[in-house]
mmCIF file of C-alpha atoms in Angstrom:
data_model
loop_
_atom_site.group_PDB
_atom_site.id
_atom_site.type_symbol
_atom_site.label_atom_id
_atom_site.label_comp_id
_atom_site.label_asym_id
_atom_site.label_seq_id
_atom_site.Cartn_x
_atom_site.Cartn_y
_atom_site.Cartn_z
ATOM 1 C CA GLY A 1 113.017 2.475 46.248
ATOM 2 C CA ALA A 2 109.556 1.152 46.926
ATOM 3 C CA VAL A 3 107.717 3.991 46.180
ATOM 4 C CA VAL A 4 104.275 4.009 46.166
ATOM 5 C CA SER A 5 101.781 6.866 45.133
ATOM 6 C CA GLN A 6 98.517 8.158 45.440
ATOM 7 C CA HIS A 7 96.535 10.412 43.217
ATOM 8 C CA PRO A 8 94.826 12.863 44.305
ATOM 9 C CA SER A 9 95.845 13.531 47.626
ATOM 10 C CA ARG A 10 93.203 15.389 48.475
ATOM 11 C CA VAL A 11 89.294 15.724 47.177
ATOM 12 C CA ILE A 12 86.132 17.803 48.594
ATOM 13 C CA CYS A 13 83.095 16.642 46.780
ATOM 14 C CA LYS A 14 79.395 16.718 46.703
ATOM 15 C CA SER A 15 77.418 14.082 48.240
ATOM 16 C CA GLY A 16 75.932 11.767 45.700
ATOM 17 C CA THR A 17 79.284 11.728 43.670
ATOM 18 C CA SER A 18 81.729 9.645 42.838
ATOM 19 C CA VAL A 19 85.085 9.731 43.538
ATOM 20 C CA LYS A 20 87.851 7.534 42.348
ATOM 21 C CA ILE A 21 91.710 7.123 43.977
ATOM 22 C CA GLU A 22 94.559 5.633 42.186
ATOM 23 C CA CYS A 23 97.228 4.388 43.755
ATOM 24 C CA ARG A 24 100.663 3.451 41.702
ATOM 25 C CA SER A 25 103.419 1.893 42.650
ATOM 26 C CA LEU A 26 106.038 3.636 40.741
ATOM 27 C CA ASP A 27 109.254 1.139 40.955
ATOM 28 C CA PHE A 28 108.490 -2.128 41.533
ATOM 29 C CA GLN A 29 105.537 -4.441 40.683
ATOM 30 C CA ALA A 30 102.842 -5.066 43.082
ATOM 31 C CA THR A 31 101.082 -8.282 43.010
ATOM 32 C CA THR A 32 99.023 -7.807 46.106
ATOM 33 C CA MET A 33 97.613 -4.017 46.672
ATOM 34 C CA PHE A 34 95.725 -2.948 49.986
ATOM 35 C CA TRP A 35 92.876 -0.400 50.532
ATOM 36 C CA TYR A 36 92.971 1.489 54.337
ATOM 37 C CA ARG A 37 90.371 3.340 55.704
ATOM 38 C CA GLN A 38 91.683 5.735 59.199
ATOM 39 C CA PHE A 39 89.776 7.718 60.929
ATOM 40 C CA PRO A 40 91.240 10.897 62.868
ATOM 41 C CA LYS A 41 93.296 9.805 66.147
ATOM 42 C CA GLN A 42 92.480 5.655 65.190
ATOM 43 C CA SER A 43 94.678 3.349 63.617
ATOM 44 C CA LEU A 44 94.745 2.077 60.363
ATOM 45 C CA MET A 45 92.017 -0.592 59.041
ATOM 46 C CA LEU A 46 91.657 -2.286 56.079
ATOM 47 C CA MET A 47 88.838 -2.223 54.192
ATOM 48 C CA ALA A 48 90.280 -5.030 51.110
ATOM 49 C CA THR A 49 92.840 -6.248 49.532
ATOM 50 C CA SER A 50 93.679 -6.770 46.011
ATOM 51 C CA ASN A 51 95.234 -9.126 43.982
ATOM 52 C CA GLU A 52 96.241 -8.499 39.728
ATOM 53 C CA GLY A 53 93.802 -9.001 37.650
ATOM 54 C CA SER A 54 91.234 -11.315 39.775
ATOM 55 C CA LYS A 55 88.615 -9.439 42.324
ATOM 56 C CA ALA A 56 89.417 -7.926 45.540
ATOM 57 C CA THR A 57 88.475 -9.782 49.376
ATOM 58 C CA TYR A 58 86.608 -7.277 51.271
ATOM 59 C CA GLU A 59 87.134 -7.553 54.805
ATOM 60 C CA GLN A 60 83.543 -7.860 56.688
ATOM 61 C CA GLY A 61 81.417 -4.996 56.851
ATOM 62 C CA VAL A 62 82.924 -2.624 54.146
ATOM 63 C CA GLU A 63 80.021 -2.689 50.843
ATOM 64 C CA LYS A 64 81.709 -3.941 47.831
ATOM 65 C CA ASP A 65 79.302 -2.609 45.568
ATOM 66 C CA LYS A 66 79.705 1.027 47.774
ATOM 67 C CA PHE A 67 83.838 0.966 46.741
ATOM 68 C CA LEU A 68 84.978 -0.338 44.433
ATOM 69 C CA ILE A 69 88.756 -1.502 43.201
ATOM 70 C CA ASN A 70 90.491 -2.115 40.012
ATOM 71 C CA HIS A 71 94.080 -4.034 40.310
ATOM 72 C CA ALA A 72 94.022 -4.073 36.039
ATOM 73 C CA SER A 73 98.072 -3.884 36.505
ATOM 74 C CA LEU A 74 100.997 -4.641 38.675
ATOM 75 C CA THR A 75 101.520 -1.021 39.429
ATOM 76 C CA LEU A 76 97.467 -0.036 39.668
ATOM 77 C CA SER A 77 94.712 -0.039 41.530
ATOM 78 C CA THR A 78 91.913 2.274 42.149
ATOM 79 C CA LEU A 79 89.402 2.801 44.381
ATOM 80 C CA THR A 80 85.869 3.826 43.618
ATOM 81 C CA VAL A 81 83.692 5.509 46.357
ATOM 82 C CA THR A 82 80.520 5.325 44.827
ATOM 83 C CA SER A 83 77.473 7.917 45.714
ATOM 84 C CA ALA A 84 79.433 9.064 48.399
ATOM 85 C CA HIS A 85 78.276 10.648 51.600
ATOM 86 C CA PRO A 86 79.763 13.143 54.764
ATOM 87 C CA GLU A 87 79.642 9.290 56.502
ATOM 88 C CA ASP A 88 82.664 8.359 54.335
ATOM 89 C CA SER A 89 84.875 11.370 54.212
ATOM 90 C CA SER A 90 88.039 9.611 55.385
ATOM 91 C CA PHE A 91 91.747 9.363 55.441
ATOM 92 C CA TYR A 92 92.135 6.717 52.600
ATOM 93 C CA ILE A 93 95.642 4.995 52.155
ATOM 94 C CA CYS A 94 96.599 2.814 50.247
ATOM 95 C CA SER A 95 99.633 -0.451 50.440
ATOM 96 C CA ALA A 96 101.277 -2.112 47.715
ATOM 97 C CA ARG A 97 103.398 -5.449 48.402
ATOM 98 C CA SER A 98 105.901 -6.291 45.539
ATOM 99 C CA ILE A 99 107.038 -9.977 44.842
ATOM 100 C CA ASN A 100 109.575 -10.600 46.180
ATOM 101 C CA THR A 101 108.906 -9.079 49.878
ATOM 102 C CA ASP A 102 106.010 -9.098 52.894
ATOM 103 C CA THR A 103 106.511 -5.556 53.637
ATOM 104 C CA GLN A 104 103.888 -3.409 52.426
ATOM 105 C CA TYR A 105 104.805 -0.132 51.340
ATOM 106 C CA PHE A 106 101.713 3.243 51.760
ATOM 107 C CA GLY A 107 101.431 5.763 49.536
ATOM 108 C CA PRO A 108 100.678 8.907 50.961
ATOM 109 C CA GLY A 109 96.418 8.545 51.757
ATOM 110 C CA THR A 110 93.930 11.140 50.077
ATOM 111 C CA ARG A 111 91.949 13.016 51.979
ATOM 112 C CA LEU A 112 88.141 12.979 50.887
ATOM 113 C CA THR A 113 86.239 15.122 52.317
ATOM 114 C CA VAL A 114 82.204 14.742 51.523
ATOM 115 C CA LEU A 115 79.829 18.069 51.852
ATOM 116 C CA GLY B 1 88.918 -11.970 68.786
ATOM 117 C CA GLU B 2 93.562 -11.603 68.274
ATOM 118 C CA SER B 3 94.954 -8.458 67.848
ATOM 119 C CA VAL B 4 98.032 -5.870 68.095
ATOM 120 C CA GLY B 5 98.037 -3.741 71.367
ATOM 121 C CA LEU B 6 99.767 -1.314 72.776
ATOM 122 C CA HIS B 7 100.907 -0.317 76.238
ATOM 123 C CA LEU B 8 100.871 3.315 75.969
ATOM 124 C CA PRO B 9 99.491 6.206 74.009
ATOM 125 C CA THR B 10 101.090 8.874 74.055
ATOM 126 C CA LEU B 11 105.002 9.193 74.913
ATOM 127 C CA SER B 12 106.890 11.985 76.178
ATOM 128 C CA VAL B 13 110.714 12.133 75.229
ATOM 129 C CA GLN B 14 112.905 15.220 75.612
ATOM 130 C CA GLU B 15 115.530 16.097 72.542
ATOM 131 C CA GLY B 16 118.617 13.377 72.154
ATOM 132 C CA ASP B 17 117.473 10.790 75.087
ATOM 133 C CA ASN B 18 116.259 6.979 73.808
ATOM 134 C CA SER B 19 112.900 6.210 73.545
ATOM 135 C CA ILE B 20 111.200 2.913 73.457
ATOM 136 C CA ILE B 21 107.751 2.379 72.086
ATOM 137 C CA ASN B 22 105.879 -0.755 72.826
ATOM 138 C CA CYS B 23 103.058 -3.203 71.315
ATOM 139 C CA ALA B 24 101.821 -6.432 72.555
ATOM 140 C CA TYR B 25 100.398 -9.154 70.631
ATOM 141 C CA SER B 26 98.147 -11.729 70.646
ATOM 142 C CA ASN B 27 98.431 -14.428 68.341
ATOM 143 C CA SER B 28 100.970 -16.691 68.544
ATOM 144 C CA ALA B 29 100.952 -18.073 64.444
ATOM 145 C CA SER B 30 102.334 -14.254 63.369
ATOM 146 C CA ASP B 31 105.517 -14.696 61.966
ATOM 147 C CA TYR B 32 106.233 -10.991 60.611
ATOM 148 C CA PHE B 33 105.849 -7.831 62.447
ATOM 149 C CA ILE B 34 106.529 -4.262 61.332
ATOM 150 C CA TRP B 35 107.148 -0.712 62.659
ATOM 151 C CA TYR B 36 105.451 2.192 61.028
ATOM 152 C CA LYS B 37 106.020 5.871 61.283
ATOM 153 C CA GLN B 38 102.600 7.960 60.811
ATOM 154 C CA GLU B 39 103.470 12.027 60.531
ATOM 155 C CA SER B 40 99.869 13.792 60.486
ATOM 156 C CA GLY B 41 97.919 13.752 57.102
ATOM 157 C CA LYS B 42 100.561 11.355 55.655
ATOM 158 C CA GLY B 43 100.829 7.698 54.863
ATOM 159 C CA PRO B 44 102.549 4.788 57.188
ATOM 160 C CA GLN B 45 106.377 4.919 56.557
ATOM 161 C CA PHE B 46 108.202 1.523 57.482
ATOM 162 C CA ILE B 47 111.027 1.786 59.849
ATOM 163 C CA ILE B 48 111.927 -1.370 60.932
ATOM 164 C CA ASP B 49 110.777 -5.404 59.924
ATOM 165 C CA ILE B 50 111.293 -8.311 62.000
ATOM 166 C CA ARG B 51 110.928 -12.088 61.481
ATOM 167 C CA SER B 52 109.656 -14.978 64.354
ATOM 168 C CA ASN B 53 112.581 -16.199 64.243
ATOM 169 C CA MET B 54 114.749 -13.123 65.418
ATOM 170 C CA ASP B 55 114.696 -11.542 69.205
ATOM 171 C CA LYS B 56 116.370 -7.904 67.685
ATOM 172 C CA ARG B 57 116.784 -6.083 64.795
ATOM 173 C CA GLN B 58 119.321 -3.134 63.723
ATOM 174 C CA GLY B 59 118.626 -0.385 61.520
ATOM 175 C CA GLN B 60 120.011 3.481 61.468
ATOM 176 C CA ARG B 61 118.879 4.554 65.063
ATOM 177 C CA VAL B 62 116.553 2.323 65.158
ATOM 178 C CA THR B 63 116.272 -1.417 67.347
ATOM 179 C CA VAL B 64 112.912 -3.946 67.517
ATOM 180 C CA LEU B 65 113.340 -6.644 70.134
ATOM 181 C CA LEU B 66 110.701 -8.921 69.662
ATOM 182 C CA ASN B 67 110.158 -11.215 72.819
ATOM 183 C CA LYS B 68 107.665 -14.172 71.789
ATOM 184 C CA THR B 69 107.523 -15.560 75.114
ATOM 185 C CA VAL B 70 105.591 -12.799 76.234
ATOM 186 C CA LYS B 71 104.661 -12.068 72.731
ATOM 187 C CA HIS B 72 106.141 -8.297 73.143
ATOM 188 C CA LEU B 73 107.588 -5.698 70.592
ATOM 189 C CA SER B 74 109.475 -2.831 71.608
ATOM 190 C CA LEU B 75 110.361 -0.228 69.236
ATOM 191 C CA GLN B 76 113.779 1.853 70.370
ATOM 192 C CA ILE B 77 114.960 4.821 68.731
ATOM 193 C CA ALA B 78 118.091 6.410 70.175
ATOM 194 C CA ALA B 79 119.212 10.174 70.423
ATOM 195 C CA THR B 80 115.647 10.773 69.427
ATOM 196 C CA GLN B 81 115.124 14.224 67.701
ATOM 197 C CA PRO B 82 112.665 16.544 66.605
ATOM 198 C CA GLY B 83 112.004 14.842 63.546
ATOM 199 C CA ASP B 84 111.038 11.447 65.291
ATOM 200 C CA SER B 85 107.761 13.421 66.729
ATOM 201 C CA ALA B 86 105.082 11.227 64.454
ATOM 202 C CA VAL B 87 102.866 7.736 66.062
ATOM 203 C CA TYR B 88 104.070 5.293 65.765
ATOM 204 C CA PHE B 89 101.800 1.539 64.452
ATOM 205 C CA CYS B 90 103.232 -1.789 65.027
ATOM 206 C CA ALA B 91 101.758 -4.628 62.562
ATOM 207 C CA GLU B 92 101.686 -8.109 62.886
ATOM 208 C CA ASN B 93 100.986 -10.322 59.618
ATOM 209 C CA MET B 94 98.452 -12.967 60.080
ATOM 210 C CA ASP B 95 98.892 -14.181 56.459
ATOM 211 C CA ALA B 96 101.909 -15.298 54.543
ATOM 212 C CA GLY B 97 102.707 -12.074 53.840
ATOM 213 C CA ASN B 98 99.221 -10.703 53.138
ATOM 214 C CA MET B 99 97.437 -9.078 55.540
ATOM 215 C CA LEU B 100 98.477 -6.612 58.207
ATOM 216 C CA THR B 101 96.604 -6.355 61.499
ATOM 217 C CA PHE B 102 98.048 -2.623 62.944
ATOM 218 C CA GLY B 103 98.048 -1.885 66.755
ATOM 219 C CA GLY B 104 96.044 1.309 68.171
ATOM 220 C CA GLY B 105 99.097 3.692 67.516
ATOM 221 C CA THR B 106 101.675 5.478 70.163
ATOM 222 C CA ARG B 107 102.050 9.131 69.553
ATOM 223 C CA LEU B 108 105.925 9.852 69.866
ATOM 224 C CA MET B 109 106.590 13.658 71.091
ATOM 225 C CA VAL B 110 110.062 15.539 71.602
ATOM 226 C CA LYS B 111 110.685 17.929 73.491
ATOM 227 C CA PRO B 112 113.470 20.657 72.626
#
């Protein structure tokens, strides 16, 4: 149980394009999903908290117009990196928390490389 | 600001030995702690959690100890195996089940 998937697992794109990453909870309903970014050899940094049916809450320093988050259902949240630039290259990881637990379960991550 | 941190960035142990990974936290109001394992190129994997009303919790080959007096958390891995090689993060829950704050991570290397 508590499986979270992400798609795609890896994406390479040209500078200026937009990239959408999907996060799905496969066997539970997630009232809250979280998006993290992780640079090499560093810890996870929370970008935003997403609650189903409402606007995401962004951490300080994270541009909400650049990182668009949609949490349209209890099993799906999407992160769109708009007009991506090389400095956006990173490992993006989502997590999901079910209704009945405080534990966050993580997806496998998406490696974004912007050329 | 308050944060979660780790004492040792890298821990090298012999296969079969026990491993102890430590974590210090500074927010005395935190009431929930989680240990995650992250292998290269993968997302964090839940290992074990503990609430502040407990001092110890055991899982399969893993034990988490919580010392609230000195704000210290540890993860003990018994009979460490090569498959245990990974980066281990402690995470602190600061908002009743919502936001997690992660420590810097400790890399565990298991020597055959």
